[in-house]
Amino acid sequence: MFKKYLFLLCFFLLMRCASKEEEIYTPISYTLEVPQLFADKLIAPVIPANNPLTEEGIALGKKLFFDKILSGDETQSCASCHNPQNAFAENQQFSNGIDDKLGFRNAMPLFNLAWNFDELFNWDGKEFSLEKQAFEPVSNPIEMHANWKDVERRLQNHPEYPTLFLQAFGNLEIDSVAVTKALAQFERTIISGNSKFDQYLRGETTLTPQEQNGFNIFMDEAKGDCFHCHGSNNNPLWTDNQFHNNGLDSSFSDVGLGAVTGDPADHGKFKSPSIRNLAFTAPYMHDGRFTTLEEVINHYSEGLQPSSTIDPLMKKVNEGGVQLSDEEKADLKAFLLSLSDFDFINNSALQE
Amino acid sequence: MKKIISTFLILLVFSSCDEKTDCCVNFEPVKVTFKFTQNWDGIPVTSSDFNNFKFTTQNGETVSIEKLRYVLSTFSVGSVIKNYHLINIGENTGSELTFEEIPQGSNFLQFTFGFTDANNIDGVYQDLNSVSFNVPGMLGGGYHYMQFDGKYKDTNNADANFNYHAIRAVNRTDPANLIFQDTSFEVDMGTFDLKNDTTIEIKMNIAEWFKNPNSWNLNELNTVLMPNFEAQKMMSDNGKSVFSVGVVTP
């Protein structure tokens, strides 16, 4: 009799274990949609082994990106300063945080981040990896100014998030690490690779004579010499993702990379932004000092300021720059605008 | 009969063992690691020496190095070849290159600085595209051989920029009819008798780029050297005395 009960008890325990196993949700693996030019020309994007892309993780990251729940008073989301319509940048020089405090750098556009091979993010390269980068704006007192513990608690008490985290990561308890992992997964899917110039490289359209001449100026070491820092037809990221002093100032109120490395040789160095989507990302430079593309081009043409750390690639510093004619400037601008990706800013998969 | 067969089999086993001993000892492969170092006329140069005016060219200009990366291709140890290898001093990458399976014995070491025309194919090397090592199509495309950037003190003792970028030489006198000259060059490092795992130092004397046979005047040749046909040929000539073998261990 006892043996019978023992057998039944074991049977029920086993059944309970089996049903528990069935409850464990396995997220669906997601393959990044890599533009053909990227696949042809570049090495593989960076996707950490401890944060593989899944449909659930990306969906959760997207929901979090647009949710004001991450900010201290629940009035701002990531998208407040990284608007899809502006190629995930902001059309103001500096961003207002929740306490109405102004930042001191222009919000960077977000796209093609999985191809930042060195994984150094922000204008000054302060953050290593997308996952780590996402921690900072949430708690930064001049940005979203939240306490991570409060954010975790809010998410835990939310009617939907616990299930979404469970499905994405198997976490019953929501923590900041899982939040940033989800955000990073979504950010890796923010891809821009279908501008007019991309279509031209794929043989689907032609450039106007002005755009073609502008491209030649961009690529000519004796003219614009932009390609050394900003990529080329063979590097469709249109950035080297490196740090340069591009001659904005002779002395620095913001030393950029220098503050991160502690090396005076890095003073005044900031990340080269991609020149994709400039039509949507004004104002320009790390401090948003230029409101138009004309101002940017004028800077390189005749506005360079010498300093001990100015990049050697800045030509003719003593003359102020590369001295482009008005026609060359207009052509260069036409080429730059051909890198505008309207499909990207209108992609509903990347909108709220 | 059984004895005969047993004896035959024993002989067969032993004779095959003998053969095995003879044939396989000489084919035990070794690992060869190449270690790339840089110096300025014997003074070691690493990334920690960058951004300092601490070197002087033969022509008398004081130089600060800010970026130095170069590619070696068709890197051959005997019959084993690696297609290309990028060395970036500033980022401390590519400073070693390892060949895992080199046959023991006499092996000839050889590489090409840059890419020969046959291998200088526009846009095909994804890792080099990813680090923006390309040459514009208007100069024939393909890849840089070397990007060497820095500053020098000009005749007024002011900082001035230089971009010593080596590529395949191109004469653009007629943009519609470009004339190319392959300015990559082969470097023969000699023959090495490899019996054990070995590390071979390949030294680059950076000062030689400014020295031999052309004494380089940075006040005249500093930037926009990529489209400069004569400057590219001079770089190629000077490069031929840049590389040498250093320490070989064991």
PDB file of N, CA and C in Angstrom, chain B residues 59-120:
ATOM      1  N   ASN B  59      66.386  64.872 -43.289  1.00  0.00           N
ATOM      2  CA  ASN B  59      66.381  66.237 -43.819  1.00  0.00           C
ATOM      3  C   ASN B  59      66.321  67.298 -42.720  1.00  0.00           C
ATOM      4  N   GLY B  60      66.082  66.851 -41.484  1.00  0.00           N
ATOM      5  CA  GLY B  60      66.135  67.787 -40.363  1.00  0.00           C
ATOM      6  C   GLY B  60      64.795  68.206 -39.793  1.00  0.00           C
ATOM      7  N   GLU B  61      63.701  67.649 -40.310  1.00  0.00           N
ATOM      8  CA  GLU B  61      62.388  68.014 -39.749  1.00  0.00           C
ATOM      9  C   GLU B  61      62.091  67.153 -38.514  1.00  0.00           C
ATOM     10  N   THR B  62      61.615  67.818 -37.475  1.00  0.00           N
ATOM     11  CA  THR B  62      61.181  67.100 -36.278  1.00  0.00           C
ATOM     12  C   THR B  62      59.753  66.621 -36.497  1.00  0.00           C
ATOM     13  N   VAL B  63      59.521  65.369 -36.124  1.00  0.00           N
ATOM     14  CA  VAL B  63      58.267  64.704 -36.513  1.00  0.00           C
ATOM     15  C   VAL B  63      57.542  64.145 -35.291  1.00  0.00           C
ATOM     16  N   SER B  64      56.213  64.267 -35.328  1.00  0.00           N
ATOM     17  CA  SER B  64      55.345  63.603 -34.354  1.00  0.00           C
ATOM     18  C   SER B  64      54.456  62.625 -35.123  1.00  0.00           C
ATOM     19  N   ILE B  65      54.465  61.373 -34.713  1.00  0.00           N
ATOM     20  CA  ILE B  65      53.659  60.346 -35.385  1.00  0.00           C
ATOM     21  C   ILE B  65      52.293  60.276 -34.719  1.00  0.00           C
ATOM     22  N   GLU B  66      51.233  60.296 -35.525  1.00  0.00           N
ATOM     23  CA  GLU B  66      49.883  60.205 -34.951  1.00  0.00           C
ATOM     24  C   GLU B  66      49.121  58.967 -35.426  1.00  0.00           C
ATOM     25  N   LYS B  67      49.458  58.484 -36.603  1.00  0.00           N
ATOM     26  CA  LYS B  67      48.791  57.285 -37.108  1.00  0.00           C
ATOM     27  C   LYS B  67      49.765  56.549 -38.013  1.00  0.00           C
ATOM     28  N   LEU B  68      49.843  55.245 -37.844  1.00  0.00           N
ATOM     29  CA  LEU B  68      50.700  54.457 -38.720  1.00  0.00           C
ATOM     30  C   LEU B  68      50.104  53.059 -38.851  1.00  0.00           C
ATOM     31  N   ARG B  69      49.642  52.768 -40.041  1.00  0.00           N
ATOM     32  CA  ARG B  69      49.145  51.421 -40.315  1.00  0.00           C
ATOM     33  C   ARG B  69      49.522  51.051 -41.743  1.00  0.00           C
ATOM     34  N   TYR B  70      49.856  49.787 -41.932  1.00  0.00           N
ATOM     35  CA  TYR B  70      50.327  49.353 -43.249  1.00  0.00           C
ATOM     36  C   TYR B  70      49.939  47.906 -43.479  1.00  0.00           C
ATOM     37  N   VAL B  71      49.915  47.525 -44.748  1.00  0.00           N
ATOM     38  CA  VAL B  71      49.498  46.170 -45.089  1.00  0.00           C
ATOM     39  C   VAL B  71      50.638  45.432 -45.777  1.00  0.00           C
ATOM     40  N   LEU B  72      50.827  44.165 -45.365  1.00  0.00           N
ATOM     41  CA  LEU B  72      51.766  43.266 -46.028  1.00  0.00           C
ATOM     42  C   LEU B  72      50.942  42.150 -46.649  1.00  0.00           C
ATOM     43  N   SER B  73      51.236  41.819 -47.882  1.00  0.00           N
ATOM     44  CA  SER B  73      50.426  40.800 -48.558  1.00  0.00           C
ATOM     45  C   SER B  73      51.310  39.663 -49.061  1.00  0.00           C
ATOM     46  N   THR B  74      50.648  38.603 -49.512  1.00  0.00           N
ATOM     47  CA  THR B  74      51.330  37.390 -50.001  1.00  0.00           C
ATOM     48  C   THR B  74      52.492  37.051 -49.071  1.00  0.00           C
ATOM     49  N   PHE B  75      52.161  36.952 -47.814  1.00  0.00           N
ATOM     50  CA  PHE B  75      53.167  36.683 -46.780  1.00  0.00           C
ATOM     51  C   PHE B  75      53.480  35.190 -46.808  1.00  0.00           C
ATOM     52  N   SER B  76      54.688  34.848 -47.262  1.00  0.00           N
ATOM     53  CA  SER B  76      55.001  33.442 -47.568  1.00  0.00           C
ATOM     54  C   SER B  76      56.089  32.903 -46.652  1.00  0.00           C
ATOM     55  N   VAL B  77      55.810  31.763 -46.079  1.00  0.00           N
ATOM     56  CA  VAL B  77      56.832  30.998 -45.373  1.00  0.00           C
ATOM     57  C   VAL B  77      56.918  29.661 -46.096  1.00  0.00           C
ATOM     58  N   GLY B  78      57.967  29.506 -46.881  1.00  0.00           N
ATOM     59  CA  GLY B  78      58.026  28.335 -47.754  1.00  0.00           C
ATOM     60  C   GLY B  78      56.843  28.382 -48.709  1.00  0.00           C
ATOM     61  N   SER B  79      56.090  27.301 -48.717  1.00  0.00           N
ATOM     62  CA  SER B  79      54.954  27.248 -49.659  1.00  0.00           C
ATOM     63  C   SER B  79      53.639  27.669 -48.995  1.00  0.00           C
ATOM     64  N   VAL B  80      53.703  28.050 -47.699  1.00  0.00           N
ATOM     65  CA  VAL B  80      52.482  28.458 -46.980  1.00  0.00           C
ATOM     66  C   VAL B  80      52.328  29.974 -47.104  1.00  0.00           C
ATOM     67  N   ILE B  81      51.146  30.401 -47.518  1.00  0.00           N
ATOM     68  CA  ILE B  81      50.936  31.823 -47.820  1.00  0.00           C
ATOM     69  C   ILE B  81      49.715  32.354 -47.090  1.00  0.00           C
ATOM     70  N   LYS B  82      49.845  33.565 -46.515  1.00  0.00           N
ATOM     71  CA  LYS B  82      48.686  34.306 -46.005  1.00  0.00           C
ATOM     72  C   LYS B  82      48.469  35.484 -46.948  1.00  0.00           C
ATOM     73  N   ASN B  83      47.211  35.696 -47.291  1.00  0.00           N
ATOM     74  CA  ASN B  83      46.910  36.676 -48.347  1.00  0.00           C
ATOM     75  C   ASN B  83      47.364  38.086 -48.009  1.00  0.00           C
ATOM     76  N   TYR B  84      46.967  38.578 -46.833  1.00  0.00           N
ATOM     77  CA  TYR B  84      47.399  39.924 -46.439  1.00  0.00           C
ATOM     78  C   TYR B  84      47.242  40.079 -44.941  1.00  0.00           C
ATOM     79  N   HIS B  85      47.907  41.104 -44.420  1.00  0.00           N
ATOM     80  CA  HIS B  85      47.898  41.321 -42.969  1.00  0.00           C
ATOM     81  C   HIS B  85      48.055  42.817 -42.719  1.00  0.00           C
ATOM     82  N   LEU B  86      47.124  43.371 -41.942  1.00  0.00           N
ATOM     83  CA  LEU B  86      47.148  44.806 -41.622  1.00  0.00           C
ATOM     84  C   LEU B  86      47.744  45.005 -40.237  1.00  0.00           C
ATOM     85  N   ILE B  87      48.705  45.904 -40.159  1.00  0.00           N
ATOM     86  CA  ILE B  87      49.366  46.221 -38.891  1.00  0.00           C
ATOM     87  C   ILE B  87      49.025  47.668 -38.549  1.00  0.00           C
ATOM     88  N   ASN B  88      48.470  47.877 -37.374  1.00  0.00           N
ATOM     89  CA  ASN B  88      48.086  49.226 -36.942  1.00  0.00           C
ATOM     90  C   ASN B  88      48.806  49.524 -35.631  1.00  0.00           C
ATOM     91  N   ILE B  89      49.813  50.366 -35.707  1.00  0.00           N
ATOM     92  CA  ILE B  89      50.654  50.617 -34.527  1.00  0.00           C
ATOM     93  C   ILE B  89      49.863  51.387 -33.464  1.00  0.00           C
ATOM     94  N   GLY B  90      49.127  52.400 -33.899  1.00  0.00           N
ATOM     95  CA  GLY B  90      48.395  53.243 -32.955  1.00  0.00           C
ATOM     96  C   GLY B  90      47.379  52.462 -32.149  1.00  0.00           C
ATOM     97  N   GLU B  91      46.745  51.502 -32.783  1.00  0.00           N
ATOM     98  CA  GLU B  91      45.705  50.715 -32.087  1.00  0.00           C
ATOM     99  C   GLU B  91      46.239  49.384 -31.560  1.00  0.00           C
ATOM    100  N   ASN B  92      47.538  49.165 -31.738  1.00  0.00           N
ATOM    101  CA  ASN B  92      48.174  47.924 -31.258  1.00  0.00           C
ATOM    102  C   ASN B  92      47.461  46.673 -31.773  1.00  0.00           C
ATOM    103  N   THR B  93      47.137  46.692 -33.046  1.00  0.00           N
ATOM    104  CA  THR B  93      46.507  45.514 -33.641  1.00  0.00           C
ATOM    105  C   THR B  93      47.385  44.986 -34.779  1.00  0.00           C
ATOM    106  N   GLY B  94      47.323  43.691 -34.983  1.00  0.00           N
ATOM    107  CA  GLY B  94      48.074  43.066 -36.074  1.00  0.00           C
ATOM    108  C   GLY B  94      49.564  42.975 -35.808  1.00  0.00           C
ATOM    109  N   SER B  95      49.979  43.124 -34.561  1.00  0.00           N
ATOM    110  CA  SER B  95      51.419  43.140 -34.286  1.00  0.00           C
ATOM    111  C   SER B  95      52.037  41.737 -34.343  1.00  0.00           C
ATOM    112  N   GLU B  96      51.189  40.718 -34.426  1.00  0.00           N
ATOM    113  CA  GLU B  96      51.711  39.355 -34.575  1.00  0.00           C
ATOM    114  C   GLU B  96      50.940  38.612 -35.660  1.00  0.00           C
ATOM    115  N   LEU B  97      51.623  37.731 -36.330  1.00  0.00           N
ATOM    116  CA  LEU B  97      51.007  36.895 -37.358  1.00  0.00           C
ATOM    117  C   LEU B  97      51.551  35.476 -37.172  1.00  0.00           C
ATOM    118  N   THR B  98      50.672  34.514 -37.025  1.00  0.00           N
ATOM    119  CA  THR B  98      51.100  33.152 -36.712  1.00  0.00           C
ATOM    120  C   THR B  98      50.745  32.181 -37.831  1.00  0.00           C
ATOM    121  N   PHE B  99      51.703  31.355 -38.174  1.00  0.00           N
ATOM    122  CA  PHE B  99      51.500  30.233 -39.092  1.00  0.00           C
ATOM    123  C   PHE B  99      51.572  28.964 -38.242  1.00  0.00           C
ATOM    124  N   GLU B 100      50.502  28.212 -38.216  1.00  0.00           N
ATOM    125  CA  GLU B 100      50.430  27.059 -37.307  1.00  0.00           C
ATOM    126  C   GLU B 100      51.154  25.819 -37.840  1.00  0.00           C
ATOM    127  N   GLU B 101      51.159  25.611 -39.136  1.00  0.00           N
ATOM    128  CA  GLU B 101      51.606  24.322 -39.684  1.00  0.00           C
ATOM    129  C   GLU B 101      52.676  24.532 -40.755  1.00  0.00           C
ATOM    130  N   ILE B 102      53.875  24.833 -40.319  1.00  0.00           N
ATOM    131  CA  ILE B 102      54.978  25.007 -41.267  1.00  0.00           C
ATOM    132  C   ILE B 102      55.847  23.749 -41.238  1.00  0.00           C
ATOM    133  N   PRO B 103      56.113  23.154 -42.384  1.00  0.00           N
ATOM    134  CA  PRO B 103      56.976  21.963 -42.391  1.00  0.00           C
ATOM    135  C   PRO B 103      58.360  22.298 -41.851  1.00  0.00           C
ATOM    136  N   GLN B 104      58.879  21.394 -41.072  1.00  0.00           N
ATOM    137  CA  GLN B 104      60.240  21.588 -40.574  1.00  0.00           C
ATOM    138  C   GLN B 104      61.220  21.681 -41.728  1.00  0.00           C
ATOM    139  N   GLY B 105      62.334  22.391 -41.444  1.00  0.00           N
ATOM    140  CA  GLY B 105      63.392  22.453 -42.442  1.00  0.00           C
ATOM    141  C   GLY B 105      63.590  23.848 -42.967  1.00  0.00           C
ATOM    142  N   SER B 106      64.178  23.918 -44.132  1.00  0.00           N
ATOM    143  CA  SER B 106      64.567  25.198 -44.723  1.00  0.00           C
ATOM    144  C   SER B 106      63.352  25.871 -45.360  1.00  0.00           C
ATOM    145  N   ASN B 107      63.037  27.099 -44.906  1.00  0.00           N
ATOM    146  CA  ASN B 107      61.881  27.825 -45.434  1.00  0.00           C
ATOM    147  C   ASN B 107      62.267  29.252 -45.785  1.00  0.00           C
ATOM    148  N   PHE B 108      61.868  29.660 -46.946  1.00  0.00           N
ATOM    149  CA  PHE B 108      62.179  31.007 -47.426  1.00  0.00           C
ATOM    150  C   PHE B 108      61.059  31.958 -46.996  1.00  0.00           C
ATOM    151  N   LEU B 109      61.438  33.114 -46.428  1.00  0.00           N
ATOM    152  CA  LEU B 109      60.448  34.094 -45.958  1.00  0.00           C
ATOM    153  C   LEU B 109      60.395  35.286 -46.918  1.00  0.00           C
ATOM    154  N   GLN B 110      59.170  35.641 -47.287  1.00  0.00           N
ATOM    155  CA  GLN B 110      58.997  36.686 -48.299  1.00  0.00           C
ATOM    156  C   GLN B 110      57.621  37.328 -48.107  1.00  0.00           C
ATOM    157  N   PHE B 111      57.534  38.625 -48.333  1.00  0.00           N
ATOM    158  CA  PHE B 111      56.221  39.278 -48.341  1.00  0.00           C
ATOM    159  C   PHE B 111      56.265  40.486 -49.261  1.00  0.00           C
ATOM    160  N   THR B 112      55.088  41.015 -49.530  1.00  0.00           N
ATOM    161  CA  THR B 112      54.969  42.207 -50.373  1.00  0.00           C
ATOM    162  C   THR B 112      54.490  43.359 -49.517  1.00  0.00           C
ATOM    163  N   PHE B 113      55.144  44.493 -49.627  1.00  0.00           N
ATOM    164  CA  PHE B 113      54.633  45.701 -48.971  1.00  0.00           C
ATOM    165  C   PHE B 113      53.520  46.264 -49.847  1.00  0.00           C
ATOM    166  N   GLY B 114      52.315  46.346 -49.269  1.00  0.00           N
ATOM    167  CA  GLY B 114      51.155  46.776 -50.053  1.00  0.00           C
ATOM    168  C   GLY B 114      50.570  45.615 -50.819  1.00  0.00           C
ATOM    169  N   PHE B 115      49.955  45.917 -51.930  1.00  0.00           N
ATOM    170  CA  PHE B 115      49.351  44.887 -52.788  1.00  0.00           C
ATOM    171  C   PHE B 115      49.911  45.009 -54.204  1.00  0.00           C
ATOM    172  N   THR B 116      50.269  43.881 -54.788  1.00  0.00           N
ATOM    173  CA  THR B 116      50.572  43.915 -56.220  1.00  0.00           C
ATOM    174  C   THR B 116      49.277  44.251 -56.969  1.00  0.00           C
ATOM    175  N   ASP B 117      49.409  44.695 -58.195  1.00  0.00           N
ATOM    176  CA  ASP B 117      48.219  45.034 -58.991  1.00  0.00           C
ATOM    177  C   ASP B 117      47.225  43.879 -59.049  1.00  0.00           C
ATOM    178  N   ALA B 118      47.758  42.673 -59.147  1.00  0.00           N
ATOM    179  CA  ALA B 118      46.864  41.496 -59.269  1.00  0.00           C
ATOM    180  C   ALA B 118      45.994  41.319 -58.038  1.00  0.00           C
ATOM    181  N   ASN B 119      46.514  41.728 -56.891  1.00  0.00           N
ATOM    182  CA  ASN B 119      45.766  41.541 -55.639  1.00  0.00           C
ATOM    183  C   ASN B 119      45.098  42.816 -55.138  1.00  0.00           C
ATOM    184  N   ASN B 120      45.376  43.920 -55.813  1.00  0.00           N
ATOM    185  CA  ASN B 120      44.843  45.211 -55.367  1.00  0.00           C
ATOM    186  C   ASN B 120      43.459  45.425 -55.985  1.00  0.00           C
TER     187      ASN B 120
END
